[in-house]
C-alpha cells in the first residue's frame, strides 16, 4: 500500500501496477487499446488507492468536460423542480450537472456565466433573469450549446423550451364560467417579465373568449410565496368583494389565497373559486385540494436535455423552439 499526503495521481497507479503512465491513462479513459484484464487491474488499483480524477486537467486536454451547467435565477419551487428532474436525467445519460443560481442578481448572473465558460462546460441550460438578457452574449459568442427554458430571449438565436399557458388557462376559465357561473375573475400574476406577461395574455384571451369584462384591471402582482398570495387575496377581497374566481401564479400563492378567504369569511369554492399553477405536490395534499393548471416540468426538462445532447453530439447549431401544452386539473377549490 502506498501512503499519500497528496492526492493520488496516475503516476501513483502506474507505480502500484507496474504499468506505464500512458497505459493507465488509456484505461481510465476507457480506451479500446487496453485489454479488459489490464483495465480491471488498473481500476482496482485506482479504487484501492482512492484515486479521484482531475476533471480540470482532463478538460485542458480534451478542450471540454462531460458536464452540463444549469443556471437558475431564484430558489422558487419551480426552480427546485427543474433542478431535481434534470439532476436525475443527466445522471442517467452519463452527464454531470453543475448548478449555479444568480438569486435574482444581474451581476451574479454575469459572474455565473463567465465561471461556467471558464470551466469549459459542455453545454448550458438556463432560466435567465428577466431584463438581463444582454449578459447571455458571452455564451452566444463562445458557441457553447445553450437551451433557454421557461423564457423567450429574442436578442440571441438560442433554442427555447416554453409552456403554452393559453390551453390550461382557457380550460380553467371555460369550466368556471360554464359550470360554476363565475363572472368576476381576478389573477395573481408573477412579476417575472416573461412568464407573468404570457400568463396575463392567456388570462385576458380566455376572459375575452367567454365575453367576460376585464376593464377593471383584474391583475394583482405577486411572487411565488404563501405570504404574497395571502396579501394579494386580502387586497382583492377588500377592494372587490364581488370577486368569485381567482387564478393564482402558483399553487403556493393559491394556498395563501385560500387562507385569506377563510380569514375573510369567504368559503372556497362555494363563494369563490381558487386555481393554482404548476400542479405541484402541495396542490394534491393541501386541504382543500387545489385545482391547478398543470405544466409538465418532466417534459420541459426532457425536451431541453434531448436538444442539448443532440447539439453536443452532432455539433449542430440549428436553434429550435418547443412549446409545451398546459392543462386544467380540477380539484376541490373550483
Short mmCIF file of C-alpha atoms in Angstrom, two decimals:
data_model
loop_
_atom_site.label_atom_id
_atom_site.label_comp_id
_atom_site.label_asym_id
_atom_site.label_seq_id
_atom_site.Cartn_x
_atom_site.Cartn_y
_atom_site.Cartn_z
CA UNK A 1 0.00 0.00 0.00
CA UNK A 2 1.30 3.43 -0.94
CA UNK A 3 0.92 6.14 1.71
CA UNK A 4 -0.07 9.59 0.47
CA UNK A 5 -0.07 13.08 1.85
CA UNK A 6 -1.13 14.44 -1.54
CA UNK A 7 -3.96 13.42 -3.90
CA UNK A 8 -3.35 10.16 -5.77
CA UNK A 9 -2.30 10.63 -9.41
CA UNK A 10 -1.98 8.30 -12.39
CA UNK A 11 1.76 8.21 -11.65
CA UNK A 12 0.97 6.51 -8.32
CA UNK A 13 -1.31 4.00 -10.05
CA UNK A 14 1.42 3.27 -12.60
CA UNK A 15 3.91 2.57 -9.77
CA UNK A 16 1.39 0.39 -7.95
CA UNK A 17 0.54 -1.72 -11.01
CA UNK A 18 3.95 -1.73 -12.67
CA UNK A 19 2.41 -0.39 -15.87
CA UNK A 20 3.23 2.71 -17.90
CA UNK A 21 1.59 6.07 -17.25
CA UNK A 22 0.23 6.04 -20.82
CA UNK A 23 -1.45 2.65 -20.27
CA UNK A 24 -3.00 3.83 -17.01
CA UNK A 25 -4.32 6.97 -18.69
CA UNK A 26 -5.85 4.98 -21.55
CA UNK A 27 -7.51 2.53 -19.18
CA UNK A 28 -9.03 5.25 -17.01
CA UNK A 29 -10.42 6.89 -20.17
CA UNK A 30 -11.89 3.55 -21.35
CA UNK A 31 -9.66 3.32 -24.43
CA UNK A 32 -10.19 0.23 -26.59
CA UNK A 33 -6.39 -0.08 -26.89
CA UNK A 34 -6.24 -1.58 -23.38
CA UNK A 35 -7.22 -5.21 -22.71
CA UNK A 36 -10.07 -5.94 -20.31
CA UNK A 37 -7.66 -7.71 -17.94
CA UNK A 38 -5.32 -4.71 -17.79
CA UNK A 39 -8.22 -2.27 -17.44
CA UNK A 40 -9.60 -4.22 -14.47
CA UNK A 41 -6.18 -4.29 -12.80
CA UNK A 42 -5.77 -0.53 -13.19
CA UNK A 43 -9.28 0.31 -12.00
CA UNK A 44 -8.90 -1.98 -8.98
CA UNK A 45 -5.69 -0.14 -8.09
CA UNK A 46 -7.37 3.24 -8.60
CA UNK A 47 -10.23 2.21 -6.32
CA UNK A 48 -7.90 0.86 -3.63
CA UNK A 49 -5.75 3.99 -3.69
CA UNK A 50 -8.89 6.18 -3.64
CA UNK A 51 -7.93 7.90 -6.88
CA UNK A 52 -10.11 10.90 -7.81
CA UNK A 53 -9.93 12.01 -11.48
CA UNK A 54 -8.73 15.57 -12.10
CA UNK A 55 -11.59 16.90 -14.20
CA UNK A 56 -9.82 20.21 -14.69
CA UNK A 57 -6.78 18.53 -16.21
CA UNK A 58 -8.97 16.35 -18.40
CA UNK A 59 -10.80 19.46 -19.64
CA UNK A 60 -7.50 21.10 -20.58
CA UNK A 61 -6.51 18.05 -22.65
CA UNK A 62 -9.89 17.39 -24.27
CA UNK A 63 -10.98 21.03 -24.54
CA UNK A 64 -14.31 20.29 -22.83
CA UNK A 65 -15.94 18.36 -19.97
CA UNK A 66 -18.83 15.94 -19.78
CA UNK A 67 -20.71 18.47 -17.67
CA UNK A 68 -23.91 20.39 -18.33
CA UNK A 69 -24.35 23.67 -16.49
CA UNK A 70 -27.76 24.65 -15.11
CA UNK A 71 -28.22 28.34 -14.31
CA UNK A 72 -31.32 29.23 -12.26
CA UNK A 73 -32.37 32.70 -11.15
CA UNK A 74 -34.08 32.01 -7.82
CA UNK A 75 -34.92 29.41 -5.16
CA UNK A 76 -38.60 29.08 -6.10
CA UNK A 77 -40.44 25.73 -6.06
CA UNK A 78 -40.42 25.75 -9.88
CA UNK A 79 -36.62 26.18 -9.99
CA UNK A 80 -36.16 23.42 -7.42
CA UNK A 81 -38.35 21.11 -9.53
CA UNK A 82 -36.26 21.81 -12.64
CA UNK A 83 -33.05 21.08 -10.72
CA UNK A 84 -34.35 17.83 -9.22
CA UNK A 85 -35.59 16.46 -12.55
CA UNK A 86 -32.53 17.48 -14.57
CA UNK A 87 -30.15 16.11 -11.93
CA UNK A 88 -31.73 12.67 -12.29
CA UNK A 89 -31.98 12.84 -16.09
CA UNK A 90 -28.38 13.91 -16.68
CA UNK A 91 -27.04 11.16 -14.42
CA UNK A 92 -28.93 8.55 -16.44
CA UNK A 93 -27.36 9.93 -19.63
CA UNK A 94 -23.80 9.83 -18.17
CA UNK A 95 -23.50 13.61 -17.82
CA UNK A 96 -22.72 15.58 -14.69
CA UNK A 97 -24.88 18.55 -13.72
CA UNK A 98 -23.23 21.65 -12.27
CA UNK A 99 -25.78 24.07 -10.79
CA UNK A 100 -25.48 27.86 -10.47
CA UNK A 101 -28.03 30.32 -9.08
CA UNK A 102 -27.99 34.08 -9.69
CA UNK A 103 -30.52 34.71 -6.88
CA UNK A 104 -32.16 37.44 -8.98
CA UNK A 105 -28.95 39.48 -9.19
CA UNK A 106 -27.77 40.66 -12.62
CA UNK A 107 -24.11 40.83 -11.56
CA UNK A 108 -24.35 37.34 -10.14
CA UNK A 109 -25.80 36.00 -13.40
CA UNK A 110 -22.91 37.55 -15.34
CA UNK A 111 -20.35 36.00 -12.97
CA UNK A 112 -22.05 32.60 -13.13
CA UNK A 113 -21.93 32.63 -16.92
CA UNK A 114 -18.23 33.54 -17.03
CA UNK A 115 -17.50 30.88 -14.41
CA UNK A 116 -19.28 28.21 -16.48
CA UNK A 117 -17.42 29.17 -19.64
CA UNK A 118 -14.07 29.17 -17.81
CA UNK A 119 -14.83 25.65 -16.58
CA UNK A 120 -15.34 24.54 -20.21
CA UNK A 121 -18.89 23.39 -19.50
CA UNK A 122 -20.10 21.16 -22.36
CA UNK A 123 -23.50 22.85 -22.59
CA UNK A 124 -25.70 25.27 -20.67
CA UNK A 125 -29.40 25.08 -19.75
CA UNK A 126 -30.58 28.37 -18.33
CA UNK A 127 -33.59 30.16 -16.88
CA UNK A 128 -32.22 33.68 -17.36
CA UNK A 129 -33.01 36.64 -15.18
CA UNK A 130 -35.69 38.83 -16.84
CA UNK A 131 -34.33 42.09 -18.17
CA UNK A 132 -30.72 40.85 -18.09
CA UNK A 133 -30.58 39.03 -21.40
CA UNK A 134 -27.57 41.07 -22.53
CA UNK A 135 -25.48 39.04 -20.08
CA UNK A 136 -26.05 35.96 -22.26
CA UNK A 137 -23.83 37.40 -25.01
CA UNK A 138 -20.65 35.57 -23.83
CA UNK A 139 -22.48 32.24 -24.19
CA UNK A 140 -23.60 33.14 -27.70
CA UNK A 141 -20.14 34.35 -28.73
CA UNK A 142 -18.43 31.24 -27.31
CA UNK A 143 -20.55 28.87 -29.39
CA UNK A 144 -21.30 26.78 -26.29
CA UNK A 145 -24.56 24.79 -26.80
CA UNK A 146 -27.33 26.58 -24.90
CA UNK A 147 -31.03 25.94 -24.31
CA UNK A 148 -33.29 28.54 -22.67
CA UNK A 149 -36.20 27.17 -20.63
CA UNK A 150 -39.35 28.91 -19.39
CA UNK A 151 -38.29 32.19 -21.05
CA UNK A 152 -38.03 33.51 -24.59
CA UNK A 153 -34.94 35.55 -25.45
CA UNK A 154 -35.30 37.44 -28.73
CA UNK A 155 -31.87 39.08 -28.57
CA UNK A 156 -29.93 35.88 -29.36
CA UNK A 157 -30.63 32.90 -31.60
CA UNK A 158 -30.84 30.18 -28.92
CA UNK A 159 -33.10 27.13 -28.66
CA UNK A 160 -36.06 27.55 -26.29
CA UNK A 161 -38.47 25.27 -24.43
CA UNK A 162 -41.51 27.11 -23.05
CA UNK A 163 -45.03 26.39 -21.82
CA UNK A 164 -48.13 27.42 -23.78
CA UNK A 165 -50.25 28.79 -20.93
CA UNK A 166 -53.27 29.56 -23.11
CA UNK A 167 -54.61 26.00 -23.23
CA UNK A 168 -54.68 25.42 -19.47
CA UNK A 169 -55.99 28.91 -18.65
CA UNK A 170 -58.76 28.66 -21.25
CA UNK A 171 -59.80 25.26 -19.90
CA UNK A 172 -59.97 26.70 -16.37
CA UNK A 173 -61.94 29.82 -17.33
CA UNK A 174 -64.30 27.83 -19.57
CA UNK A 175 -65.11 25.47 -16.71
CA UNK A 176 -65.60 28.27 -14.17
CA UNK A 177 -67.89 30.24 -16.48
CA UNK A 178 -69.97 27.35 -17.81
CA UNK A 179 -70.14 25.01 -14.82
CA UNK A 180 -69.77 27.44 -11.92
CA UNK A 181 -71.30 30.57 -13.47
CA UNK A 182 -68.39 32.73 -12.34
CA UNK A 183 -68.39 36.33 -13.60
CA UNK A 184 -65.82 38.31 -11.61
CA UNK A 185 -62.34 36.99 -12.37
CA UNK A 186 -59.01 38.08 -10.91
CA UNK A 187 -55.45 36.96 -11.43
CA UNK A 188 -52.44 36.87 -9.12
CA UNK A 189 -49.62 37.26 -11.66
CA UNK A 190 -45.95 36.62 -11.11
CA UNK A 191 -43.87 39.77 -11.50
CA UNK A 192 -41.49 37.85 -13.78
CA UNK A 193 -41.28 39.73 -17.08
CA UNK A 194 -41.80 36.76 -19.42
CA UNK A 195 -43.89 34.23 -17.50
CA UNK A 196 -46.06 36.89 -15.89
CA UNK A 197 -46.70 38.63 -19.21
CA UNK A 198 -47.54 35.39 -21.02
CA UNK A 199 -49.97 34.34 -18.29
CA UNK A 200 -51.65 37.74 -18.33
CA UNK A 201 -52.08 37.45 -22.10
CA UNK A 202 -53.56 33.96 -21.72
CA UNK A 203 -55.89 35.15 -18.93
CA UNK A 204 -57.14 38.13 -20.94
CA UNK A 205 -57.62 35.93 -24.02
CA UNK A 206 -59.73 33.45 -22.02
CA UNK A 207 -61.88 36.21 -20.50
CA UNK A 208 -62.47 37.78 -23.89
CA UNK A 209 -63.39 34.41 -25.41
CA UNK A 210 -66.03 34.00 -22.70
CA UNK A 211 -67.24 37.61 -23.05
CA UNK A 212 -66.15 38.45 -19.50
CA UNK A 213 -65.44 42.13 -18.86
CA UNK A 214 -61.86 42.75 -17.70
CA UNK A 215 -61.73 46.53 -18.00
CA UNK A 216 -61.38 46.81 -14.19
CA UNK A 217 -57.72 45.64 -14.41
CA UNK A 218 -58.08 42.31 -12.57
CA UNK A 219 -54.35 41.52 -12.28
CA UNK A 220 -52.54 41.76 -8.93
CA UNK A 221 -48.73 41.28 -8.79
CA UNK A 222 -47.27 38.58 -6.53
CA UNK A 223 -44.22 36.38 -6.08
CA UNK A 224 -44.48 32.63 -5.59
CA UNK A 225 -44.99 32.56 -1.82
CA UNK A 226 -47.78 31.86 0.68
CA UNK A 227 -47.45 35.34 2.14
CA UNK A 228 -47.69 37.10 -1.21
CA UNK A 229 -50.78 35.08 -2.14
CA UNK A 230 -52.38 35.85 1.21
CA UNK A 231 -51.72 39.59 0.99
CA UNK A 232 -52.86 39.94 -2.64
CA UNK A 233 -56.04 37.94 -2.00
CA UNK A 234 -56.82 40.04 1.08
CA UNK A 235 -56.46 43.17 -1.05
CA UNK A 236 -58.78 41.79 -3.73
CA UNK A 237 -61.46 40.92 -1.17
CA UNK A 238 -61.19 44.39 0.34
CA UNK A 239 -61.33 46.24 -2.99
CA UNK A 240 -63.61 43.84 -4.90
CA UNK A 241 -65.93 41.89 -2.57
CA UNK A 242 -67.78 40.67 -5.68
CA UNK A 243 -64.78 38.55 -6.75
CA UNK A 244 -65.80 34.93 -7.34
CA UNK A 245 -62.84 33.40 -9.24
CA UNK A 246 -59.07 33.85 -8.88
CA UNK A 247 -56.28 32.25 -10.90
CA UNK A 248 -53.01 32.37 -8.95
CA UNK A 249 -49.36 32.42 -10.05
CA UNK A 250 -48.56 29.09 -8.36
CA UNK A 251 -50.04 26.51 -6.02
CA UNK A 252 -48.21 28.24 -3.15
CA UNK A 253 -49.85 31.61 -3.80
CA UNK A 254 -53.14 29.73 -4.19
CA UNK A 255 -52.68 28.22 -0.71
CA UNK A 256 -52.08 31.70 0.70
CA UNK A 257 -55.16 32.99 -1.15
CA UNK A 258 -57.31 30.21 0.32
CA UNK A 259 -56.19 31.14 3.83
CA UNK A 260 -57.06 34.80 3.14
CA UNK A 261 -60.54 33.75 2.00
CA UNK A 262 -61.09 31.82 5.22
CA UNK A 263 -59.89 34.74 7.34
CA UNK A 264 -62.33 36.99 5.46
CA UNK A 265 -65.27 34.59 5.94
CA UNK A 266 -65.31 33.54 2.27
CA UNK A 267 -65.95 29.86 1.52
CA UNK A 268 -63.87 28.04 -1.11
CA UNK A 269 -65.26 27.03 -3.58
CA UNK A 270 -68.83 27.98 -2.62
CA UNK A 271 -68.23 31.75 -2.62
CA UNK A 272 -65.02 31.95 -4.61
CA UNK A 273 -63.05 29.55 -6.81
CA UNK A 274 -59.25 29.38 -6.49
CA UNK A 275 -56.95 27.91 -9.14
CA UNK A 276 -53.20 27.44 -8.77
CA UNK A 277 -50.36 26.89 -11.24
CA UNK A 278 -47.90 24.04 -11.91
CA UNK A 279 -49.90 21.17 -10.33
CA UNK A 280 -47.18 20.76 -7.71
CA UNK A 281 -47.27 18.29 -4.82
CA UNK A 282 -48.91 20.79 -2.47
CA UNK A 283 -51.98 21.00 -4.73
CA UNK A 284 -52.75 17.33 -4.08
CA UNK A 285 -52.15 17.34 -0.30
CA UNK A 286 -53.38 20.79 0.78
CA UNK A 287 -56.84 20.99 2.40
CA UNK A 288 -58.87 21.59 0.33
CA UNK A 289 -57.07 20.01 -2.62
CA UNK A 290 -56.15 22.82 -5.02
CA UNK A 291 -57.33 22.96 -8.63
CA UNK A 292 -54.32 23.79 -10.76
CA UNK A 293 -53.03 24.47 -14.26
CA UNK A 294 -50.63 21.63 -14.94
CA UNK A 295 -47.26 22.43 -16.52
CA UNK A 296 -45.30 19.26 -17.21
CA UNK A 297 -41.79 20.00 -15.91
CA UNK A 298 -40.59 16.49 -16.69
CA UNK A 299 -41.41 17.05 -20.35
CA UNK A 300 -39.83 20.52 -20.20
CA UNK A 301 -36.57 19.12 -18.85
CA UNK A 302 -36.54 16.07 -21.14
CA UNK A 303 -37.07 18.23 -24.23
CA UNK A 304 -34.33 20.65 -23.17
CA UNK A 305 -31.87 17.85 -22.39
CA UNK A 306 -32.62 15.97 -25.63
CA UNK A 307 -31.93 19.12 -27.62
CA UNK A 308 -28.79 19.84 -25.61
CA UNK A 309 -27.32 16.37 -26.14
CA UNK A 310 -28.17 16.48 -29.85
CA UNK A 311 -26.29 19.78 -30.11
CA UNK A 312 -23.30 18.33 -28.25
CA UNK A 313 -23.05 15.02 -30.10
CA UNK A 314 -23.96 16.19 -33.58
CA UNK A 315 -22.19 19.56 -33.34
CA UNK A 316 -25.40 21.14 -34.64
CA UNK A 317 -26.19 24.80 -34.16
CA UNK A 318 -29.71 24.85 -35.59
CA UNK A 319 -31.88 26.58 -32.95
CA UNK A 320 -35.37 25.20 -32.31
CA UNK A 321 -38.31 26.48 -30.27
CA UNK A 322 -40.53 23.99 -28.43
CA UNK A 323 -43.92 24.96 -26.98
CA UNK A 324 -45.44 22.52 -24.47
CA UNK A 325 -49.19 22.46 -23.72
CA UNK A 326 -50.68 23.01 -20.26
CA UNK A 327 -53.98 21.64 -18.90
CA UNK A 328 -56.50 22.37 -16.17
CA UNK A 329 -56.67 19.88 -13.28
CA UNK A 330 -59.96 20.29 -11.39
CA UNK A 331 -59.95 19.55 -7.68
CA UNK A 332 -61.82 20.82 -4.62
CA UNK A 333 -61.18 24.58 -4.86
CA UNK A 334 -63.09 25.18 -8.09
#
